[in-house]
Coordinates of C-alpha atoms in Angstrom, one line a residue:
Chain A
A1 CA 14.2 26.2 -60.7
Q2 CA 12.5 24.1 -57.8
S3 CA 14.0 20.9 -57.2
V4 CA 14.3 18.1 -55.0
S5 CA 17.5 16.1 -53.9
Q6 CA 17.3 13.0 -52.1
H7 CA 20.9 12.4 -51.6
N8 CA 22.2 8.2 -52.0
H9 CA 19.8 5.7 -54.4
H10 CA 20.4 3.1 -52.8
V11 CA 21.0 1.9 -49.3
I12 CA 21.5 -1.6 -48.1
L13 CA 21.6 -2.2 -43.6
S14 CA 20.5 -4.9 -41.6
E15 CA 17.7 -4.9 -39.9
A16 CA 17.9 -3.5 -35.9
A17 CA 20.3 -0.9 -38.1
S18 CA 18.8 2.8 -38.3
L19 CA 18.0 4.6 -41.0
E20 CA 18.0 8.3 -42.0
L21 CA 17.2 9.3 -45.8
G22 CA 18.3 12.7 -46.6
C23 CA 16.3 15.5 -48.1
N24 CA 17.1 18.9 -49.3
Y25 CA 14.9 21.0 -51.2
S26 CA 15.4 24.2 -53.3
Y27 CA 12.8 27.1 -52.8
G28 CA 12.5 30.1 -51.3
G29 CA 9.3 30.5 -50.7
T30 CA 6.5 28.6 -47.7
V31 CA 7.0 24.6 -48.1
N32 CA 4.3 21.8 -47.1
L33 CA 7.2 18.7 -46.8
F34 CA 6.8 15.1 -47.5
W35 CA 7.7 11.2 -47.4
Y36 CA 6.3 9.2 -49.7
V37 CA 6.9 5.2 -49.5
Q38 CA 6.1 2.4 -51.9
Y39 CA 6.4 -0.9 -51.2
P40 CA 7.6 -4.0 -53.4
G41 CA 4.2 -4.0 -55.8
Q42 CA 2.4 -1.6 -54.0
H43 CA 0.6 2.2 -54.7
L44 CA 2.7 4.9 -53.5
Q45 CA 1.6 6.0 -50.2
L46 CA 1.8 8.9 -47.7
L47 CA 4.3 8.0 -44.8
L48 CA 4.7 11.4 -42.6
K49 CA 4.2 15.4 -43.9
Y50 CA 4.8 18.3 -41.9
F51 CA 4.0 22.0 -42.1
S52 CA 3.8 24.0 -39.3
G53 CA 4.3 23.7 -35.5
D54 CA 6.9 21.1 -34.8
P55 CA 9.7 20.2 -37.4
L56 CA 9.5 16.8 -35.7
V57 CA 7.0 15.1 -37.5
K58 CA 6.2 11.7 -36.8
G59 CA 4.2 9.1 -39.3
I60 CA 3.4 6.1 -39.5
K61 CA 5.2 2.2 -38.6
G62 CA 7.6 4.2 -36.2
F63 CA 9.7 7.0 -38.6
E64 CA 9.8 10.2 -38.1
A65 CA 11.6 13.3 -40.2
E66 CA 13.2 17.2 -38.8
F67 CA 12.7 19.5 -41.0
I68 CA 15.3 22.9 -40.4
K69 CA 14.9 25.2 -42.3
S70 CA 17.5 26.9 -42.7
K71 CA 19.1 24.0 -44.0
F72 CA 16.5 23.5 -46.8
S73 CA 16.1 19.9 -46.0
F74 CA 13.8 17.3 -44.3
N75 CA 16.1 14.0 -43.4
L76 CA 13.7 11.0 -42.9
R77 CA 15.2 8.8 -40.0
K78 CA 14.0 5.0 -38.1
P79 CA 16.4 4.0 -35.2
S80 CA 15.4 0.1 -35.9
V81 CA 14.5 -1.3 -40.0
Q82 CA 12.9 -3.8 -39.6
W83 CA 13.1 -6.1 -43.6
S84 CA 9.6 -5.4 -44.6
D85 CA 11.0 -1.4 -44.3
T86 CA 12.3 -2.3 -47.3
A87 CA 11.2 -0.3 -50.5
E88 CA 11.2 2.6 -52.1
Y89 CA 11.2 6.4 -50.3
F90 CA 10.5 9.0 -52.3
C91 CA 10.6 13.0 -50.4
A92 CA 8.4 15.1 -51.7
V93 CA 8.0 19.4 -51.8
N94 CA 4.7 20.9 -52.6
P95 CA 4.7 25.2 -52.8
R96 CA 2.4 26.2 -51.1
D97 CA 1.5 29.4 -53.8
S98 CA 1.3 26.3 -56.4
W99 CA -1.9 24.0 -54.7
G100 CA -1.8 20.6 -55.8
K101 CA 1.9 20.2 -57.2
L102 CA 4.2 17.7 -55.4
Q103 CA 7.8 18.3 -56.9
F104 CA 9.2 14.4 -56.4
G105 CA 13.1 13.5 -55.5
A106 CA 14.5 10.7 -56.8
G107 CA 13.8 8.5 -54.8
T108 CA 15.9 6.1 -52.5
Q109 CA 15.9 2.1 -52.9
V110 CA 16.5 0.6 -48.8
V111 CA 17.0 -3.0 -48.5
V112 CA 17.2 -4.5 -45.1
T113 CA 18.6 -7.5 -45.0
P114 CA 17.5 -10.4 -42.1
Chain B
G1 CA -13.6 0.4 -51.6
A2 CA -12.1 0.7 -54.8
G3 CA -8.8 3.0 -55.5
V4 CA -7.6 5.0 -58.2
S5 CA -7.4 2.2 -60.9
Q6 CA -5.7 3.3 -64.2
S7 CA -5.2 1.2 -67.7
P8 CA -3.4 -0.3 -69.6
S9 CA -0.9 -1.0 -67.2
N10 CA 2.0 -1.8 -69.4
K11 CA 1.9 -0.3 -73.2
V12 CA 4.2 -0.4 -75.8
T13 CA 4.2 1.3 -78.8
E14 CA 6.3 2.7 -81.8
K15 CA 7.7 6.4 -81.8
G16 CA 5.9 8.5 -83.7
K17 CA 2.5 6.6 -82.4
D18 CA 0.1 8.1 -80.5
V19 CA -0.9 6.8 -76.9
E20 CA -3.6 7.0 -74.7
L21 CA -3.7 6.4 -71.2
R22 CA -6.9 6.3 -68.8
C23 CA -7.5 7.2 -64.6
D24 CA -9.8 6.1 -63.1
P25 CA -9.7 7.8 -59.4
I26 CA -11.9 7.1 -56.9
S27 CA -15.1 7.6 -56.7
G28 CA -16.5 11.1 -54.8
H29 CA -12.5 12.6 -55.6
T30 CA -13.0 15.9 -57.5
A31 CA -8.9 16.4 -58.0
L32 CA -6.9 14.5 -59.8
Y33 CA -3.2 14.5 -60.4
W34 CA -0.6 13.0 -63.9
Y35 CA 2.7 12.3 -63.0
R36 CA 6.0 10.1 -64.4
Q37 CA 8.9 8.7 -62.8
S38 CA 11.2 7.9 -65.6
L39 CA 14.2 4.9 -65.2
G40 CA 16.2 7.0 -62.3
Q41 CA 14.6 10.0 -61.6
G42 CA 11.4 11.3 -59.5
L43 CA 8.3 11.6 -60.6
E44 CA 7.5 14.8 -62.4
F45 CA 4.5 16.4 -62.3
L46 CA 2.4 16.8 -65.5
I47 CA -1.0 18.1 -65.0
Y48 CA -3.6 18.4 -62.2
F49 CA -7.8 19.2 -62.6
Q50 CA -9.7 20.2 -60.4
G51 CA -12.9 20.0 -59.9
N52 CA -14.9 22.0 -62.4
S53 CA -11.7 25.1 -62.7
A54 CA -9.3 24.8 -65.7
P55 CA -6.4 22.6 -65.2
D56 CA -3.1 23.2 -63.9
K57 CA -1.0 21.9 -67.4
S58 CA 2.1 23.9 -66.2
G59 CA 3.6 20.3 -66.4
L60 CA 2.5 19.1 -69.1
P61 CA 6.7 18.9 -71.1
S62 CA 5.5 19.3 -75.1
D63 CA 2.5 20.5 -76.5
R64 CA 2.4 16.9 -77.9
F65 CA 1.0 15.5 -74.2
S66 CA -2.3 16.4 -73.7
A67 CA -5.4 15.6 -71.2
E68 CA -8.4 15.5 -70.9
R69 CA -11.0 14.9 -67.3
T70 CA -15.0 13.9 -68.9
G71 CA -17.2 14.7 -66.1
G72 CA -15.5 15.1 -63.3
S73 CA -13.6 11.8 -63.2
V74 CA -12.3 10.0 -65.7
S75 CA -9.6 11.2 -67.0
T76 CA -7.0 10.3 -70.2
L77 CA -3.3 11.3 -70.8
T78 CA -2.7 11.6 -75.1
I79 CA 1.0 11.7 -75.8
Q80 CA 0.7 11.8 -79.9
R81 CA 4.2 11.5 -82.2
T82 CA 5.7 9.2 -79.0
Q83 CA 9.7 9.8 -78.7
Q84 CA 11.8 6.9 -77.0
E85 CA 12.2 9.6 -74.0
D86 CA 8.0 9.2 -73.0
S87 CA 9.5 5.8 -72.2
A88 CA 8.0 6.1 -68.3
V89 CA 5.6 5.2 -65.3
Y90 CA 2.8 6.5 -65.7
L91 CA 1.3 8.0 -62.3
C92 CA -1.9 9.0 -62.1
A93 CA -3.5 10.1 -58.2
S94 CA -6.9 11.8 -57.2
S95 CA -7.8 13.6 -53.8
P96 CA -11.3 14.1 -52.1
P97 CA -13.2 17.4 -51.8
L98 CA -11.5 19.6 -49.0
G99 CA -8.1 17.3 -49.3
G100 CA -5.4 18.9 -49.0
V101 CA -2.1 17.6 -51.3
E102 CA -1.0 15.5 -48.8
T103 CA -4.2 12.9 -48.7
Q104 CA -3.6 12.4 -53.4
Y105 CA -4.6 8.7 -53.4
F106 CA -1.7 7.1 -56.3
G107 CA -2.9 4.9 -58.5
P108 CA -0.4 1.4 -60.0
G109 CA 1.0 2.9 -62.3
T110 CA 1.2 2.8 -65.9
R111 CA 4.4 1.3 -67.5
L112 CA 5.0 3.1 -71.0
L113 CA 7.9 1.8 -73.3
V114 CA 9.1 4.0 -76.4
L115 CA 10.5 1.1 -79.6

């Protein structure tokens, strides 16, 4: 069965620390990959996406993610977090033969302390 | 402009009752999606509507779940004979014509609690 695994459910770190959230998926075919973010009290929104090309993609607010095909991974990184990065982060996979379907991971709650 | 709206924002019901959850997509968006987020789990795809095409219902967990989209706009997700395991946040998203899967705009969700 297809699945998306996020390694950490909760992460607490201080401002200026570096952040890396792991995401692995199990799917044998070609996929599109996404990270979504949900800030407190707000709707889910797209952070960044990977379809093809350069496996290192940059998103909004200084986030980036690297697709490593051999590891079926799409880890999210930010070199220096801010208090405003406190949110829940979801990794999502869209198999290209399943147009419209997004399969999400369980999410990682990130808390950045001042 | 207005985003995706969902109603009610919260719903408490008794086991065995039917519930209807409503989604108003962004005007002009042709695709509409329903997801479910259970406690401690990721968002689970339920159903997808695209224009006038037959919906993709492959994510509906049982025949107690159904969804309609009237006039290519508003959608209603119906859960019959609710069970406690149906308790979750139900999210709706819509995307514009020619928009890919990444252009989904999410609503605020309906939090359903089945007692």
